[in-house]
Each structure stands twice: as structure tokens, then as C-alpha cells.
mmCIF file of C-alpha atoms in Angstrom:
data_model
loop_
_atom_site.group_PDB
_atom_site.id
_atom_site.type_symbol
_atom_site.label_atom_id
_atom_site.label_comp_id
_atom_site.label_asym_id
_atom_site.label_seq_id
_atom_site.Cartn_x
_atom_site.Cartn_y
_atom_site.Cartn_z
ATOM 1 C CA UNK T 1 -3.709 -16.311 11.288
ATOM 2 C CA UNK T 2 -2.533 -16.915 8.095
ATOM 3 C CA UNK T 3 -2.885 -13.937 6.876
ATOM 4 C CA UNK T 4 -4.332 -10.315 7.801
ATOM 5 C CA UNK T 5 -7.433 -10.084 8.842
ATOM 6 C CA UNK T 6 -10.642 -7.010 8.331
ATOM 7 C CA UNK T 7 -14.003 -6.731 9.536
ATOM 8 C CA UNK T 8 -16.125 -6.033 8.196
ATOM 9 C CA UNK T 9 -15.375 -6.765 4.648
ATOM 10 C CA UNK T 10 -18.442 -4.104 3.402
ATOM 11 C CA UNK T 11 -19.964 -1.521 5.444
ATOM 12 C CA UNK T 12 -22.810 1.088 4.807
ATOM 13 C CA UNK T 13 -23.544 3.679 7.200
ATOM 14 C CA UNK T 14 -25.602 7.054 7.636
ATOM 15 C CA UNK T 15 -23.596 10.192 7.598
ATOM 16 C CA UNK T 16 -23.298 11.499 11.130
ATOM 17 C CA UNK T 17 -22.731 7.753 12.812
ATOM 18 C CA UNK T 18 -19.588 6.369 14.081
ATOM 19 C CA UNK T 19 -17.737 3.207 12.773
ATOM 20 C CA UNK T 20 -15.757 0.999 13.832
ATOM 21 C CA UNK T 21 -12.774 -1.125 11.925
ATOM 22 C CA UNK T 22 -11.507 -4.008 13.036
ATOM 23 C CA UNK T 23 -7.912 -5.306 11.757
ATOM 24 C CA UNK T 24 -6.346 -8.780 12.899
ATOM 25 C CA UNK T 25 -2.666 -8.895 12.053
ATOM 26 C CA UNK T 26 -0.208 -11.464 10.823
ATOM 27 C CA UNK T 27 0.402 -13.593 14.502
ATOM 28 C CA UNK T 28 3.994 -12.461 15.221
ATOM 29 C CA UNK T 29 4.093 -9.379 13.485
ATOM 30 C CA UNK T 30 4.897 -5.951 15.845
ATOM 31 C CA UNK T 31 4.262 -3.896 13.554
ATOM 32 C CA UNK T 32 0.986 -2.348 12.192
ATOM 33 C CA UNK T 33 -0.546 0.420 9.616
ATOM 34 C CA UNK T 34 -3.803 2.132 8.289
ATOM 35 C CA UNK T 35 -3.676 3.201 4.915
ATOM 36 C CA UNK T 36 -6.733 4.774 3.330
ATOM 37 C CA UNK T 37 -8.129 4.151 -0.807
ATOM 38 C CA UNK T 38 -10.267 6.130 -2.012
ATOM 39 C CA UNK T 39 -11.812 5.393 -5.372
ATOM 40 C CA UNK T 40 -8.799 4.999 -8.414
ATOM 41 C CA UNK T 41 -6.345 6.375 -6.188
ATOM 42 C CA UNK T 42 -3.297 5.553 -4.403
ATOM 43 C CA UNK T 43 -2.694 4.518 -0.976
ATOM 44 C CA UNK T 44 -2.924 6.890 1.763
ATOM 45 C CA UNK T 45 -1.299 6.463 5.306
ATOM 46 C CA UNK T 46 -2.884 6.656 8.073
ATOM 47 C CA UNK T 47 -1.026 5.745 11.111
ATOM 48 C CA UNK T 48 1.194 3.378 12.710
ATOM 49 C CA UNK T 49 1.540 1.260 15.374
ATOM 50 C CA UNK T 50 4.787 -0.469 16.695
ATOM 51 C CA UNK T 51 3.496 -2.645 19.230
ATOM 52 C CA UNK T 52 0.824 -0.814 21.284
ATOM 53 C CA UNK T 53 1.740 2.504 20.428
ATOM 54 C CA UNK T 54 1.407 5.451 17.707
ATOM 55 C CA UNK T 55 4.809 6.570 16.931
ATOM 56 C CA UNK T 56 3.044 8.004 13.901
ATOM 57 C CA UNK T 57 -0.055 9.539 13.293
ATOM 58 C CA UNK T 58 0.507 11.723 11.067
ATOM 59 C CA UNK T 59 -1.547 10.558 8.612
ATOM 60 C CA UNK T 60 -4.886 10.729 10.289
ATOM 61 C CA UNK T 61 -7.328 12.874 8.244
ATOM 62 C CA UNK T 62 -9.328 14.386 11.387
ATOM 63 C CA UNK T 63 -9.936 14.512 15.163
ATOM 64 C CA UNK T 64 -13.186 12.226 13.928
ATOM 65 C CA UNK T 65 -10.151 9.179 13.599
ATOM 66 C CA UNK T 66 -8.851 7.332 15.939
ATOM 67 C CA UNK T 67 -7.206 3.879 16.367
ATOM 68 C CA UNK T 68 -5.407 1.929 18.888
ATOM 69 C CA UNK T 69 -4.068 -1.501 19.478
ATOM 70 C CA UNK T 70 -4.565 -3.322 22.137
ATOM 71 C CA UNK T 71 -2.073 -6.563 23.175
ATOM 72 C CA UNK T 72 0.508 -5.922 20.492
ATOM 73 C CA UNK T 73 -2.187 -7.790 17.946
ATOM 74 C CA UNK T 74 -5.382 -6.613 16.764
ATOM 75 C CA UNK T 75 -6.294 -2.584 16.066
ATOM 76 C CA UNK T 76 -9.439 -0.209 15.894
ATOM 77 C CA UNK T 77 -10.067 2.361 13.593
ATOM 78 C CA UNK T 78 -12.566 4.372 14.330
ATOM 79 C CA UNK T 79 -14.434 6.979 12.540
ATOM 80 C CA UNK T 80 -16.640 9.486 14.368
ATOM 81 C CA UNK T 81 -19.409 11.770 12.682
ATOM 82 C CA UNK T 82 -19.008 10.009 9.457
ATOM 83 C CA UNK T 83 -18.978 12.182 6.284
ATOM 84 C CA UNK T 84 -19.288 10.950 2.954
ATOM 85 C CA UNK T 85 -15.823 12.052 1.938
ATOM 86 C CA UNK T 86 -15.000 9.132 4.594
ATOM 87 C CA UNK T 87 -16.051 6.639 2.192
ATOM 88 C CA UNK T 88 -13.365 4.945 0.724
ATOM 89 C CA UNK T 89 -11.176 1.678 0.996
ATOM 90 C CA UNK T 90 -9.098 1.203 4.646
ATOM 91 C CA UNK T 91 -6.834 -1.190 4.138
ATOM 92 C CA UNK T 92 -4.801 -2.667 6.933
ATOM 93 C CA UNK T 93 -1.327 -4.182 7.017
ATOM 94 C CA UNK T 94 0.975 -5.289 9.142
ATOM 95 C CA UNK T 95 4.823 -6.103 9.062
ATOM 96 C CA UNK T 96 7.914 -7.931 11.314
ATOM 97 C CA UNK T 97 9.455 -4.622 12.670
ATOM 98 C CA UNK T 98 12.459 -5.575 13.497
ATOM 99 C CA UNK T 99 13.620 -7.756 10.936
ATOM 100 C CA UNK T 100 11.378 -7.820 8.067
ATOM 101 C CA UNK T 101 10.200 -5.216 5.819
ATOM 102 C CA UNK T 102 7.834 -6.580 3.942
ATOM 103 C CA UNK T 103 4.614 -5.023 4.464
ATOM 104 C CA UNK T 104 1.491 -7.588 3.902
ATOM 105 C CA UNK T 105 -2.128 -6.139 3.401
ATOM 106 C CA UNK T 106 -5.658 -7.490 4.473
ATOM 107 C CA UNK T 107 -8.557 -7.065 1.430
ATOM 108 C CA UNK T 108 -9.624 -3.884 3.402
ATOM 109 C CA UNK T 109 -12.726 -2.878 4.652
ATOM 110 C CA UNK T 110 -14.912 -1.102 2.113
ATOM 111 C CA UNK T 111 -16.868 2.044 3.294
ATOM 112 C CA UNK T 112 -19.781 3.352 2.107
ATOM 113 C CA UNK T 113 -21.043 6.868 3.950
ATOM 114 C CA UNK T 114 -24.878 7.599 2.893
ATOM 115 C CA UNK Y 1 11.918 14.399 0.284
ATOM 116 C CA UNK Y 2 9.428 12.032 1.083
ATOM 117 C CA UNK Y 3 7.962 11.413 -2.193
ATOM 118 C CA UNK Y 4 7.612 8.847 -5.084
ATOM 119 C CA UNK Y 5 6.456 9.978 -8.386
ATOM 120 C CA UNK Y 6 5.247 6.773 -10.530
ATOM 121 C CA UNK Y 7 4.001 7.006 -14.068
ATOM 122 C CA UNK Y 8 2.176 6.222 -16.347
ATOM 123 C CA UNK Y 9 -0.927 6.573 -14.416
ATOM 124 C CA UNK Y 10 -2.606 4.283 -16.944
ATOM 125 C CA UNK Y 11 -0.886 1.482 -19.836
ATOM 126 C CA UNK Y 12 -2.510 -0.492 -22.300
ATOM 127 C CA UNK Y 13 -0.259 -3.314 -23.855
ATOM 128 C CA UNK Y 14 -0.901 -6.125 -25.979
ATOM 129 C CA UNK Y 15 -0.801 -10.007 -25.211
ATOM 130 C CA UNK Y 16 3.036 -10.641 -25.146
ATOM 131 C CA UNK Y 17 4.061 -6.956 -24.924
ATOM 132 C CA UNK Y 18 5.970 -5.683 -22.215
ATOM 133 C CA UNK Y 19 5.410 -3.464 -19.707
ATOM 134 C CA UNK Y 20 6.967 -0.410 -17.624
ATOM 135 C CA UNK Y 21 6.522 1.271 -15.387
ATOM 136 C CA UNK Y 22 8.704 3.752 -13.581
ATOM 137 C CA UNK Y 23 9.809 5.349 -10.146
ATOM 138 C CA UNK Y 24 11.479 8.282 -9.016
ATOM 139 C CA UNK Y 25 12.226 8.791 -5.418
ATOM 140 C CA UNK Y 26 13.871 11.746 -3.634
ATOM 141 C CA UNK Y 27 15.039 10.541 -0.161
ATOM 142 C CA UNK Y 28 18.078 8.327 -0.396
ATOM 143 C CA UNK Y 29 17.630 7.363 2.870
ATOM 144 C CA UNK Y 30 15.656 4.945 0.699
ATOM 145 C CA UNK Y 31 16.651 1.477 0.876
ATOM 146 C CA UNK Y 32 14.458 -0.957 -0.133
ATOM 147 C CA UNK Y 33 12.120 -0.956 -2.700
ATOM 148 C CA UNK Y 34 8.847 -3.182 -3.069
ATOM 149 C CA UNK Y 35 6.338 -3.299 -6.089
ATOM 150 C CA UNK Y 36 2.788 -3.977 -5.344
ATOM 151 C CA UNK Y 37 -0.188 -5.865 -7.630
ATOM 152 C CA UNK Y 38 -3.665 -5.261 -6.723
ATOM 153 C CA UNK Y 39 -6.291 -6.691 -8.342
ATOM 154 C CA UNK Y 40 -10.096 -5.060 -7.706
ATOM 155 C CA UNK Y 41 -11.924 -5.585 -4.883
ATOM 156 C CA UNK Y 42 -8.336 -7.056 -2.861
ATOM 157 C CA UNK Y 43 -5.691 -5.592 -1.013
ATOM 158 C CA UNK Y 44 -1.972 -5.390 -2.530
ATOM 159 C CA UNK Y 45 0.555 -8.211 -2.382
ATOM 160 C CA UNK Y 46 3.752 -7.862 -2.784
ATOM 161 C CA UNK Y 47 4.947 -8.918 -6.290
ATOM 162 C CA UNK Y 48 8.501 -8.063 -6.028
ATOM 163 C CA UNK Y 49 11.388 -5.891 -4.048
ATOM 164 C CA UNK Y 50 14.750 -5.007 -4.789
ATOM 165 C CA UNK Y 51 17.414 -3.286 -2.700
ATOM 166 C CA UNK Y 52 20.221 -0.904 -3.865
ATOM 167 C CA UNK Y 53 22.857 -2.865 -3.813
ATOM 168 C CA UNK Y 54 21.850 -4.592 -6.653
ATOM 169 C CA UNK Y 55 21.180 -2.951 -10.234
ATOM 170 C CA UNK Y 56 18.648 -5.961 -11.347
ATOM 171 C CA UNK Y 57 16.456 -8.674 -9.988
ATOM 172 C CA UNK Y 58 14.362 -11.000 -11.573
ATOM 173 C CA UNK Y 59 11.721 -13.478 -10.740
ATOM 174 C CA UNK Y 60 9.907 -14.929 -13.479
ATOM 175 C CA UNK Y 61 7.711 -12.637 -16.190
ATOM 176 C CA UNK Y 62 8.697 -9.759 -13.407
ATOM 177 C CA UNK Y 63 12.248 -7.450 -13.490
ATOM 178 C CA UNK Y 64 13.143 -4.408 -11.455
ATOM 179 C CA UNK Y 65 15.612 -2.224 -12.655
ATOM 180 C CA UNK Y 66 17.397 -0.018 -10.504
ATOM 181 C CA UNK Y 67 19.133 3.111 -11.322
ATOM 182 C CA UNK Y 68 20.997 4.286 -7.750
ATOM 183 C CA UNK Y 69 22.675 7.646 -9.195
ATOM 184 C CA UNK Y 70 19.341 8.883 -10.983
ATOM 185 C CA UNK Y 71 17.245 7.820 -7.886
ATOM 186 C CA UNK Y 72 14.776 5.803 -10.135
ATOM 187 C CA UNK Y 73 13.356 2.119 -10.073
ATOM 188 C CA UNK Y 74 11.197 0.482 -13.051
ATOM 189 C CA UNK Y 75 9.448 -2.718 -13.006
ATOM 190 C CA UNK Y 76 8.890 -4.741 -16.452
ATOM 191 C CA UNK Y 77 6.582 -7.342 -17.291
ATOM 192 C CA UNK Y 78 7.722 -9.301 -19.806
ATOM 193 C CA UNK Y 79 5.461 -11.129 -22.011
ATOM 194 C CA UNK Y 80 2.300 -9.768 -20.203
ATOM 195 C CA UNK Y 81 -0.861 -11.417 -20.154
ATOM 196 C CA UNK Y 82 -4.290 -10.686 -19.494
ATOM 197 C CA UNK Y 83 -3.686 -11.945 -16.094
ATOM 198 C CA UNK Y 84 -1.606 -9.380 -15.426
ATOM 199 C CA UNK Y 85 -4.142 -6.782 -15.467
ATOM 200 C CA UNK Y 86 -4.455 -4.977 -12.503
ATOM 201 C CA UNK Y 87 -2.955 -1.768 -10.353
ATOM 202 C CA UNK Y 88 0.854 -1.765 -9.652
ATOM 203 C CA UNK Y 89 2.325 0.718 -6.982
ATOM 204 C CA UNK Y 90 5.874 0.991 -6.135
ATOM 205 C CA UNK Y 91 6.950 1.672 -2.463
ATOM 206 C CA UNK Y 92 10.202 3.063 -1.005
ATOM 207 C CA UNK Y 93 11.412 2.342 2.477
ATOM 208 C CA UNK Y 94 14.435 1.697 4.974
ATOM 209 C CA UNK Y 95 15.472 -1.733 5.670
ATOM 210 C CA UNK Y 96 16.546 -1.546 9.186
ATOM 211 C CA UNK Y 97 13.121 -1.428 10.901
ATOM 212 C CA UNK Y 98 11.107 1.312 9.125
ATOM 213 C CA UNK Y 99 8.268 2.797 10.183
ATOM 214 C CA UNK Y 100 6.241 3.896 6.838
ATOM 215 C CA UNK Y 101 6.636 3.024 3.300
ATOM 216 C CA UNK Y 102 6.476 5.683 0.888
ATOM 217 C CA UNK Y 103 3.705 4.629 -2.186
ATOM 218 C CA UNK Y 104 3.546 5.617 -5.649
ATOM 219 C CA UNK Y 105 0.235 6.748 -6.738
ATOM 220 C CA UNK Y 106 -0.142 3.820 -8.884
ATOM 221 C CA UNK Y 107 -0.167 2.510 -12.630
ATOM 222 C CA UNK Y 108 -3.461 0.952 -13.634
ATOM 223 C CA UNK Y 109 -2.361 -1.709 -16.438
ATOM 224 C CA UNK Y 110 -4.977 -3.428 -18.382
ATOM 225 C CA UNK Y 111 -3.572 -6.315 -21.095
ATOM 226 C CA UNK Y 112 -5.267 -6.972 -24.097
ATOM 227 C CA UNK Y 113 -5.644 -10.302 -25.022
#
């Protein structure tokens, strides 16, 4: 696609249920991150992917995330046991590994934990 | 050193003004350097990158400045406009295939008009 991709855009859940985070990269690009945005604040990483793996996950908050990326293209975030400190801003981007280092980032998928 | 340390955390400037805001980074393993503009309710795009081998680069309303010996980056905004209202981070990285950029904690920057 053009650009990158999150679903959903908006997403209101009960604390206590899992949720799920879809992110669609830029076709082509090997390379792709979770950062988190909370409310005012700046932007906190998550993990990484370089193709299908995690070289990095050193950001992850909790044993309640996980991700993973399947065929080198789209990745899962996944929240278990949502609390409502979960509720923030988790923005996806992606990059050209390799050769590029610009980082571009989807609109992000707005949580709400109730 | 893994950090970047941006301030101000907020600015106010008139129509026409100009704005800074500045960087300081610690690792100089650091070789690339990308400013960010986010706008509510979107994600950041990238407004504008420099690299060190370069002390100045300019595109448009929009000039990074790059000090290399005091390990600090600023990005002005000349002219500002209401338009231009929004939150700027600045990023550090490697060039050759990095793995994580390194974010300021942001500048929120509202124009009056």
C-alpha cells in the first residue's frame, strides 16, 4: 500500500479482555516497529521486527504483550488482560532496512481500556 | 548513552516568528538525525533529516542546525504559521541499517495567528 496501514483506527475495550492490533506495512519495507503514546507524551518503543523476527524487544511493557509478523509484511500486537494504564496511542511504522532509514508511521490505533 | 533530551517541552510564537527547538544526544554512534511533525489525532511524518557531515540543511520554512562537537541538533521554523502548529520530536539513529531510533520527548508548538 501506499502507505502504513492500522486497524482498527479506535478501539474500546473492558479491562481484563485481550486485544488485538493489526499493522500493514509499507509493501517492500523489511523492517518494522511498535512504538507506544500515551496521552501528551513522547513516543515509546516497543519492539522490532527485521523481517519475521524480534531482534528487539526490549521495549515491551509486560508478559501481557506480544507481537509477531508473519510473511515479512503485516504484524500483531497483542495485549492480554488489558489494564487501563494500556490505554494509549500504538503507533506502527515501518522502514527499508537495509538501505533506507527513514522511518514512516501509520495514524495508530487509539486504545481506550474501560 | 542512549538518550535525547529535547526542549522546550512547550513554545508559543507569533505569526511570522521563528521557532526552535533543540536536541542533545549522547551516543555518537549517532548518525542520522530526523525531525518529526505530528498533528492530533495522526501519526508523525517526517518533516526533515540531516546527517553529520553537514553543519546545515534547509528545505523551505524548515532548517536544521547541527552542532557535531557539542552533540546537539536544532530545528527552526522560520516565519511560522498557524499551520505549523503541532508536536515536533527529534530522532537520532545510525545510517547503515539501524534497528531503533532514539525520540525526543517532544516540543508541543502552537502559533498564534
Amino acid at each position: 500500500g501506499a502507505g502504513v496501514s492500522q486497524s482498527p483506527s479506535n478501539k474500546v475495550t473492558e479491562k481484563g479482555k485481550d486485544v488485538e492490533l493489526r499493522c500493514d506495512p509499507i509493501s517492500g519495507h523489511t523492517a518494522l516497529y511498535w512504538y507506544r503514546q500515551s496521552l501528551g507524551q513522547g513516543l515509546e518503543f516497543l519492539i522490532y521486527f527485521q523481517g519475521n523476527s524480534a531482534p528487539d524487544k526490549s521495549g515491551l511493557p509486560s508478559d501481557r504483550f506480544s507481537a509477531e509478523r508473519t510473511g515479512g509484511s503485516v504484524s500483531t500486537l497483542t495485549i492480554q488482560r488489558t489494564q487501563q494504564e494500556d490505554s494509549a496511542v500504538y503507533l506502527c511504522a515501518s522502514s527499508l532496512a537495509v538501505s533506507g532509514n527513514t522511518i514512516y508511521f501509520g495514524e495508530g490505533s487509539w486504545l481506550t481500556v474501560v | 548513552q542512549q538518550q535525547v533530551k529535547q526542549s522546550p517541552q512547550s513554545l508559543i510564537v507569533q505569526k511570522g516568528g521563528i521557532s526552535i527547538i533543540n536536541c542533545a544526544y549522547e551516543n555518537t554512534a549517532f548518525d542520522y538525525f530526523p525531525w518529526y511533525q505530528q498533528f492530533p489525532g495522526k501519526g508523525p511524518a517526517l518533516l526533515i533529516a540531516i546527517r553529520p557531515d553537514v553543519s546545515e540543511k534547509k528545505e523551505g520554512r524548515f532548517t536544521i542546525s547541527f552542532n557535531k562537537s557539542a552533540k546537539q541538533f536544532s530545528l527552526h521554523i522560520m516565519d511560522s504559521q498557524p499551520g505549523d502548529s503541532a508536536t515536533y520530536f527529534c530522532a537520532a539513529g545510525t545510517a547503515s541499517g539501524t534497528y531503533k531510533y532514539i525520540f525526543g520527548t517532544g516540543t508541543r508548538l502552537k502559533v498564534l495567528a
